[in-house]
PDB file of C-alpha atoms in Angstrom:
ATOM      1  CA  SER A   1      56.160  64.666 117.403  1.00 71.00           C
ATOM      2  CA  ALA A   2      56.235  61.248 118.999  1.00 78.00           C
ATOM      3  CA  VAL A   3      54.317  58.359 117.480  1.00 87.00           C
ATOM      4  CA  ILE A   4      52.708  56.174 120.099  1.00 93.00           C
ATOM      5  CA  SER A   5      51.274  52.754 119.373  1.00 94.00           C
ATOM      6  CA  GLN A   6      48.921  51.381 121.960  1.00 96.00           C
ATOM      7  CA  LYS A   7      47.224  48.024 121.995  1.00 95.00           C
ATOM      8  CA  PRO A   8      44.760  46.531 122.296  1.00 96.00           C
ATOM      9  CA  SER A   9      42.502  49.307 121.068  1.00 95.00           C
ATOM     10  CA  ARG A  10      39.556  47.734 122.852  1.00 95.00           C
ATOM     11  CA  ASP A  11      38.682  44.659 124.832  1.00 96.00           C
ATOM     12  CA  ILE A  12      35.761  43.145 126.657  1.00 95.00           C
ATOM     13  CA  CYS A  13      36.768  41.202 129.736  1.00 95.00           C
ATOM     14  CA  GLN A  14      35.172  39.153 132.458  1.00 95.00           C
ATOM     15  CA  ARG A  15      35.344  40.359 136.024  1.00 96.00           C
ATOM     16  CA  GLY A  16      38.197  38.906 138.026  1.00 96.00           C
ATOM     17  CA  THR A  17      40.523  38.650 135.031  1.00 96.00           C
ATOM     18  CA  SER A  18      43.458  40.883 134.148  1.00 97.00           C
ATOM     19  CA  LEU A  19      44.361  42.797 131.005  1.00 97.00           C
ATOM     20  CA  THR A  20      47.768  44.090 129.988  1.00 98.00           C
ATOM     21  CA  ILE A  21      47.947  47.159 127.769  1.00 98.00           C
ATOM     22  CA  GLN A  22      51.066  47.835 125.747  1.00 97.00           C
ATOM     23  CA  CYS A  23      52.482  51.173 124.716  1.00 96.00           C
ATOM     24  CA  GLN A  24      55.299  51.555 122.190  1.00 96.00           C
ATOM     25  CA  VAL A  25      56.930  54.891 121.359  1.00 94.00           C
ATOM     26  CA  ASP A  26      58.990  55.569 118.258  1.00 92.00           C
ATOM     27  CA  SER A  27      61.655  57.465 120.196  1.00 89.00           C
ATOM     28  CA  GLN A  28      63.361  57.162 123.540  1.00 89.00           C
ATOM     29  CA  VAL A  29      61.562  59.018 126.304  1.00 88.00           C
ATOM     30  CA  THR A  30      62.417  59.351 129.953  1.00 86.00           C
ATOM     31  CA  MET A  31      58.906  59.332 131.329  1.00 86.00           C
ATOM     32  CA  MET A  32      55.764  57.635 130.160  1.00 92.00           C
ATOM     33  CA  PHE A  33      52.413  58.291 131.730  1.00 94.00           C
ATOM     34  CA  TRP A  34      49.278  56.211 132.108  1.00 96.00           C
ATOM     35  CA  TYR A  35      45.921  57.951 132.272  1.00 96.00           C
ATOM     36  CA  ARG A  36      42.394  56.734 132.774  1.00 96.00           C
ATOM     37  CA  GLN A  37      39.309  58.407 131.342  1.00 94.00           C
ATOM     38  CA  GLN A  38      36.081  57.094 132.776  1.00 92.00           C
ATOM     39  CA  PRO A  39      32.857  57.705 130.868  1.00 86.00           C
ATOM     40  CA  GLY A  40      32.004  61.394 130.887  1.00 82.00           C
ATOM     41  CA  GLN A  41      34.944  62.183 133.117  1.00 86.00           C
ATOM     42  CA  SER A  42      38.238  63.972 132.777  1.00 88.00           C
ATOM     43  CA  LEU A  43      41.553  62.241 132.295  1.00 93.00           C
ATOM     44  CA  THR A  44      43.118  61.121 135.548  1.00 93.00           C
ATOM     45  CA  LEU A  45      46.781  60.276 135.905  1.00 93.00           C
ATOM     46  CA  ILE A  46      47.280  56.750 137.199  1.00 96.00           C
ATOM     47  CA  ALA A  47      51.054  56.632 137.381  1.00 95.00           C
ATOM     48  CA  THR A  48      54.323  57.751 135.885  1.00 93.00           C
ATOM     49  CA  ALA A  49      56.575  55.040 134.511  1.00 93.00           C
ATOM     50  CA  ASN A  50      60.312  55.652 134.605  1.00 86.00           C
ATOM     51  CA  GLN A  51      62.793  53.295 133.050  1.00 83.00           C
ATOM     52  CA  GLY A  52      64.859  51.458 135.633  1.00 81.00           C
ATOM     53  CA  SER A  53      62.747  52.311 138.636  1.00 83.00           C
ATOM     54  CA  GLU A  54      59.354  51.576 140.075  1.00 87.00           C
ATOM     55  CA  ALA A  55      56.429  53.536 138.776  1.00 93.00           C
ATOM     56  CA  THR A  56      55.138  56.467 140.782  1.00 93.00           C
ATOM     57  CA  TYR A  57      51.433  56.122 141.532  1.00 95.00           C
ATOM     58  CA  GLU A  58      48.965  58.902 142.101  1.00 93.00           C
ATOM     59  CA  SER A  59      46.612  59.034 145.028  1.00 92.00           C
ATOM     60  CA  GLY A  60      43.917  56.407 144.709  1.00 94.00           C
ATOM     61  CA  PHE A  61      45.951  54.056 142.537  1.00 96.00           C
ATOM     62  CA  VAL A  62      48.096  51.180 143.802  1.00 96.00           C
ATOM     63  CA  ILE A  63      50.664  48.897 142.270  1.00 96.00           C
ATOM     64  CA  ASP A  64      48.774  45.720 143.116  1.00 96.00           C
ATOM     65  CA  LYS A  65      45.813  46.865 141.057  1.00 97.00           C
ATOM     66  CA  PHE A  66      47.733  48.580 138.250  1.00 97.00           C
ATOM     67  CA  PRO A  67      51.195  47.017 137.927  1.00 96.00           C
ATOM     68  CA  ILE A  68      53.376  48.795 135.395  1.00 96.00           C
ATOM     69  CA  SER A  69      56.473  47.684 133.580  1.00 94.00           C
ATOM     70  CA  ARG A  70      59.026  49.894 131.875  1.00 94.00           C
ATOM     71  CA  PRO A  71      61.750  47.623 130.524  1.00 92.00           C
ATOM     72  CA  ASN A  72      63.318  50.228 128.232  1.00 92.00           C
ATOM     73  CA  LEU A  73      62.996  53.811 127.037  1.00 92.00           C
ATOM     74  CA  THR A  74      60.473  53.076 124.291  1.00 94.00           C
ATOM     75  CA  PHE A  75      58.038  50.646 125.876  1.00 95.00           C
ATOM     76  CA  SER A  76      55.701  50.302 128.836  1.00 96.00           C
ATOM     77  CA  THR A  77      52.818  48.125 129.919  1.00 96.00           C
ATOM     78  CA  LEU A  78      49.924  48.733 132.273  1.00 97.00           C
ATOM     79  CA  THR A  79      48.019  45.810 133.726  1.00 97.00           C
ATOM     80  CA  VAL A  80      44.526  46.201 135.083  1.00 97.00           C
ATOM     81  CA  SER A  81      44.273  43.384 137.627  1.00 97.00           C
ATOM     82  CA  ASN A  82      41.303  41.542 139.076  1.00 97.00           C
ATOM     83  CA  MET A  83      38.955  43.648 137.016  1.00 96.00           C
ATOM     84  CA  SER A  84      35.513  44.772 138.061  1.00 96.00           C
ATOM     85  CA  PRO A  85      32.891  46.689 136.067  1.00 95.00           C
ATOM     86  CA  GLU A  86      34.124  49.884 137.742  1.00 95.00           C
ATOM     87  CA  ASP A  87      37.369  49.491 135.782  1.00 96.00           C
ATOM     88  CA  SER A  88      35.509  49.991 132.513  1.00 96.00           C
ATOM     89  CA  SER A  89      37.217  53.003 131.070  1.00 96.00           C
ATOM     90  CA  ILE A  90      39.572  54.291 128.411  1.00 96.00           C
ATOM     91  CA  TYR A  91      43.213  53.846 129.319  1.00 97.00           C
ATOM     92  CA  LEU A  92      45.732  56.110 127.618  1.00 96.00           C
ATOM     93  CA  CYS A  93      49.482  56.161 127.606  1.00 96.00           C
ATOM     94  CA  SER A  94      51.279  59.386 126.934  1.00 94.00           C
ATOM     95  CA  VAL A  95      54.718  60.878 126.665  1.00 91.00           C
ATOM     96  CA  GLU A  96      56.043  64.353 127.152  1.00 81.00           C
ATOM     97  CA  ASP A  97      57.020  66.448 124.173  1.00 74.00           C
ATOM     98  CA  LEU A  98      60.764  66.844 124.179  1.00 64.00           C
ATOM     99  CA  ASP A  99      60.670  69.749 121.742  1.00 62.00           C
ATOM    100  CA  ARG A 100      59.430  72.427 124.080  1.00 56.00           C
ATOM    101  CA  THR A 101      59.599  75.123 121.457  1.00 52.00           C
ATOM    102  CA  ARG A 102      56.506  73.600 119.941  1.00 48.00           C
ATOM    103  CA  GLY A 103      54.632  74.200 123.124  1.00 49.00           C
ATOM    104  CA  GLU A 104      53.044  70.785 123.147  1.00 52.00           C
ATOM    105  CA  LYS A 105      53.064  69.074 126.454  1.00 75.00           C
ATOM    106  CA  LEU A 106      51.797  65.539 125.984  1.00 85.00           C
ATOM    107  CA  PHE A 107      51.285  63.144 123.138  1.00 88.00           C
ATOM    108  CA  PHE A 108      48.752  60.412 123.664  1.00 92.00           C
ATOM    109  CA  GLY A 109      48.360  56.924 122.363  1.00 92.00           C
ATOM    110  CA  SER A 110      45.057  56.112 120.719  1.00 93.00           C
ATOM    111  CA  GLY A 111      43.744  54.574 123.918  1.00 95.00           C
ATOM    112  CA  THR A 112      42.363  51.237 125.040  1.00 96.00           C
ATOM    113  CA  GLN A 113      38.621  51.019 125.500  1.00 95.00           C
ATOM    114  CA  LEU A 114      38.059  48.474 128.260  1.00 96.00           C
ATOM    115  CA  SER A 115      34.661  47.057 129.123  1.00 95.00           C
ATOM    116  CA  VAL A 116      34.346  44.697 132.086  1.00 96.00           C
ATOM    117  CA  LEU A 117      31.283  42.498 132.309  1.00 94.00           C
TER     118      LEU A 117
ATOM    119  CA  ARG B   1      35.859  71.686 144.410  1.00 73.00           C
ATOM    120  CA  LYS B   2      37.417  70.288 141.242  1.00 82.00           C
ATOM    121  CA  GLU B   3      40.866  71.538 140.351  1.00 89.00           C
ATOM    122  CA  VAL B   4      39.747  72.378 136.828  1.00 94.00           C
ATOM    123  CA  GLU B   5      36.102  73.049 136.064  1.00 94.00           C
ATOM    124  CA  GLN B   6      34.354  73.379 132.746  1.00 95.00           C
ATOM    125  CA  ASP B   7      30.778  73.664 131.591  1.00 92.00           C
ATOM    126  CA  PRO B   8      30.117  70.234 130.047  1.00 91.00           C
ATOM    127  CA  GLY B   9      27.760  71.674 127.431  1.00 90.00           C
ATOM    128  CA  PRO B  10      26.877  70.644 124.849  1.00 94.00           C
ATOM    129  CA  PHE B  11      27.102  73.901 122.981  1.00 95.00           C
ATOM    130  CA  ASN B  12      25.000  73.517 119.864  1.00 96.00           C
ATOM    131  CA  VAL B  13      25.783  76.249 117.340  1.00 97.00           C
ATOM    132  CA  PRO B  14      25.247  76.805 113.609  1.00 97.00           C
ATOM    133  CA  GLU B  15      28.108  76.901 111.160  1.00 97.00           C
ATOM    134  CA  GLY B  16      29.748  80.303 111.109  1.00 97.00           C
ATOM    135  CA  ALA B  17      28.850  81.131 114.688  1.00 97.00           C
ATOM    136  CA  THR B  18      31.276  82.370 117.290  1.00 97.00           C
ATOM    137  CA  VAL B  19      31.407  80.341 120.469  1.00 97.00           C
ATOM    138  CA  ALA B  20      33.344  80.768 123.690  1.00 96.00           C
ATOM    139  CA  PHE B  21      34.226  78.336 126.451  1.00 94.00           C
ATOM    140  CA  ASN B  22      35.442  79.204 129.906  1.00 94.00           C
ATOM    141  CA  CYS B  23      37.366  77.148 132.371  1.00 96.00           C
ATOM    142  CA  THR B  24      38.269  77.894 135.974  1.00 96.00           C
ATOM    143  CA  TYR B  25      41.146  76.462 137.980  1.00 95.00           C
ATOM    144  CA  SER B  26      41.638  76.345 141.721  1.00 93.00           C
ATOM    145  CA  ASN B  27      45.426  76.449 142.122  1.00 89.00           C
ATOM    146  CA  SER B  28      46.469  80.079 141.920  1.00 89.00           C
ATOM    147  CA  ALA B  29      50.111  79.054 141.505  1.00 87.00           C
ATOM    148  CA  SER B  30      49.454  77.157 138.265  1.00 88.00           C
ATOM    149  CA  GLN B  31      51.912  78.077 135.568  1.00 83.00           C
ATOM    150  CA  SER B  32      50.948  76.481 132.285  1.00 86.00           C
ATOM    151  CA  PHE B  33      47.624  76.204 130.560  1.00 91.00           C
ATOM    152  CA  PHE B  34      46.435  74.399 127.484  1.00 92.00           C
ATOM    153  CA  TRP B  35      43.396  73.584 125.430  1.00 95.00           C
ATOM    154  CA  TYR B  36      43.221  70.062 124.070  1.00 95.00           C
ATOM    155  CA  ARG B  37      40.706  68.751 121.600  1.00 96.00           C
ATOM    156  CA  GLN B  38      39.243  65.263 121.850  1.00 95.00           C
ATOM    157  CA  ASP B  39      37.150  63.784 119.086  1.00 94.00           C
ATOM    158  CA  CYS B  40      34.682  61.039 119.892  1.00 89.00           C
ATOM    159  CA  ARG B  41      36.511  57.802 120.756  1.00 84.00           C
ATOM    160  CA  LYS B  42      39.872  59.371 119.998  1.00 89.00           C
ATOM    161  CA  GLU B  43      42.810  60.464 122.066  1.00 91.00           C
ATOM    162  CA  PRO B  44      43.220  64.099 123.171  1.00 93.00           C
ATOM    163  CA  LYS B  45      45.401  66.307 121.006  1.00 92.00           C
ATOM    164  CA  LEU B  46      46.865  69.673 121.824  1.00 90.00           C
ATOM    165  CA  LEU B  47      44.916  72.524 120.288  1.00 93.00           C
ATOM    166  CA  MET B  48      46.906  75.400 121.705  1.00 91.00           C
ATOM    167  CA  SER B  49      48.822  76.621 124.692  1.00 88.00           C
ATOM    168  CA  VAL B  50      47.482  79.607 126.592  1.00 91.00           C
ATOM    169  CA  TYR B  51      49.850  82.461 127.257  1.00 83.00           C
ATOM    170  CA  SER B  52      49.463  85.303 129.724  1.00 84.00           C
ATOM    171  CA  SER B  53      49.217  87.864 126.965  1.00 85.00           C
ATOM    172  CA  GLY B  54      46.608  85.838 125.127  1.00 87.00           C
ATOM    173  CA  ASN B  55      47.242  84.147 121.840  1.00 91.00           C
ATOM    174  CA  GLU B  56      45.543  83.494 118.560  1.00 93.00           C
ATOM    175  CA  ASP B  57      45.831  80.681 116.061  1.00 92.00           C
ATOM    176  CA  GLY B  58      43.656  81.234 113.049  1.00 96.00           C
ATOM    177  CA  ARG B  59      40.032  81.112 114.166  1.00 97.00           C
ATOM    178  CA  PHE B  60      40.995  80.190 117.721  1.00 97.00           C
ATOM    179  CA  THR B  61      41.830  82.672 120.473  1.00 97.00           C
ATOM    180  CA  ALA B  62      42.872  81.723 123.975  1.00 96.00           C
ATOM    181  CA  GLN B  63      42.906  84.069 126.946  1.00 95.00           C
ATOM    182  CA  LEU B  64      44.170  83.743 130.489  1.00 95.00           C
ATOM    183  CA  ASN B  65      42.913  85.749 133.433  1.00 94.00           C
ATOM    184  CA  ARG B  66      45.146  84.978 136.399  1.00 92.00           C
ATOM    185  CA  ALA B  67      43.347  87.315 138.786  1.00 93.00           C
ATOM    186  CA  SER B  68      40.078  85.467 138.285  1.00 93.00           C
ATOM    187  CA  GLN B  69      41.741  82.124 137.594  1.00 94.00           C
ATOM    188  CA  TYR B  70      39.999  81.368 134.381  1.00 93.00           C
ATOM    189  CA  ILE B  71      40.938  80.492 130.852  1.00 96.00           C
ATOM    190  CA  SER B  72      38.850  81.012 127.779  1.00 96.00           C
ATOM    191  CA  LEU B  73      38.753  79.664 124.265  1.00 97.00           C
ATOM    192  CA  LEU B  74      37.010  81.561 121.492  1.00 97.00           C
ATOM    193  CA  ILE B  75      36.207  79.906 118.181  1.00 97.00           C
ATOM    194  CA  ARG B  76      35.178  82.166 115.331  1.00 98.00           C
ATOM    195  CA  ASP B  77      33.434  81.129 112.134  1.00 98.00           C
ATOM    196  CA  SER B  78      32.671  77.654 113.450  1.00 98.00           C
ATOM    197  CA  LYS B  79      33.071  74.732 111.069  1.00 97.00           C
ATOM    198  CA  LEU B  80      31.373  71.367 111.181  1.00 97.00           C
ATOM    199  CA  SER B  81      34.794  69.873 111.800  1.00 97.00           C
ATOM    200  CA  ASP B  82      35.100  71.849 115.033  1.00 97.00           C
ATOM    201  CA  SER B  83      32.580  69.493 116.635  1.00 97.00           C
ATOM    202  CA  ALA B  84      34.504  67.823 119.444  1.00 97.00           C
ATOM    203  CA  THR B  85      35.104  67.980 123.170  1.00 96.00           C
ATOM    204  CA  TYR B  86      37.470  70.722 124.305  1.00 97.00           C
ATOM    205  CA  LEU B  87      39.541  69.957 127.360  1.00 96.00           C
ATOM    206  CA  CYS B  88      40.960  72.655 129.579  1.00 96.00           C
ATOM    207  CA  VAL B  89      44.308  71.531 130.972  1.00 93.00           C
ATOM    208  CA  VAL B  90      46.395  73.056 133.732  1.00 91.00           C
ATOM    209  CA  ASN B  91      49.924  72.335 134.866  1.00 86.00           C
ATOM    210  CA  PRO B  92      50.215  72.918 138.628  1.00 80.00           C
ATOM    211  CA  ALA B  93      53.300  74.775 139.732  1.00 69.00           C
ATOM    212  CA  ASP B  94      54.708  71.872 141.688  1.00 62.00           C
ATOM    213  CA  SER B  95      55.301  69.613 138.717  1.00 61.00           C
ATOM    214  CA  SER B  96      56.622  70.008 135.228  1.00 63.00           C
ATOM    215  CA  TYR B  97      54.727  67.077 133.809  1.00 70.00           C
ATOM    216  CA  LYS B  98      51.609  66.349 135.825  1.00 77.00           C
ATOM    217  CA  LEU B  99      48.679  67.831 133.980  1.00 86.00           C
ATOM    218  CA  ILE B 100      45.227  68.331 135.439  1.00 89.00           C
ATOM    219  CA  PHE B 101      42.442  67.858 132.910  1.00 93.00           C
ATOM    220  CA  GLY B 102      39.001  69.352 132.980  1.00 94.00           C
ATOM    221  CA  SER B 103      36.141  67.060 132.075  1.00 93.00           C
ATOM    222  CA  GLY B 104      35.638  68.879 128.806  1.00 94.00           C
ATOM    223  CA  THR B 105      33.100  71.028 127.009  1.00 96.00           C
ATOM    224  CA  ARG B 106      31.293  69.408 124.138  1.00 96.00           C
ATOM    225  CA  LEU B 107      30.730  71.454 120.995  1.00 97.00           C
ATOM    226  CA  LEU B 108      28.289  70.498 118.261  1.00 97.00           C
ATOM    227  CA  VAL B 109      28.350  72.590 115.092  1.00 97.00           C
ATOM    228  CA  ARG B 110      25.303  72.042 112.923  1.00 96.00           C
ATOM    229  CA  PRO B 111      24.903  72.826 109.211  1.00 95.00           C
TER     230      PRO B 111
END
């Protein structure tokens, strides 16, 4: 199974500022995913980050608000820009399980708990 | 209508009880189904995949009913450590990686 390191684990930020979340994987993966989990809500896919190309954003999410970098096959960052209290959420990076015989689909980082004041 | 719907609970059961959760999905073409477990303030982790024929893993049994578009999870002999939120997850047919998560069913197992 993949080991995913995500940081920071939590942060409290002022509105109007930006926060960059880092995700490091211990193996090379083609696709990395960024999810958001708002309080009491389900996980929602923000975007898919592919190495060497622009991220693919889901409906309701735009690059200006959530710029993503994917400089290599083991690392990605998600920036939450110009934050407002509505951005308070848990942000999770994930990767797909390459060993399909195990049946697992996604591994998740430990998440970043973001609170915007 | 949500793509994946679950009863949020909480289900409050005594140790040793049997508890069942259901989940419904809206896309009849969905191909893959999973149950994930999420502990408080932790990331989700795969509990088990759900196969058409139904499958069992120890005290956990998952069932799929395609005709009615629902998935179930049965937990027998509940343990205190089973207390968590159980997420129903569906993979729509049009993507091999985009998962749709339910909002979860919270289980509390009391002594």
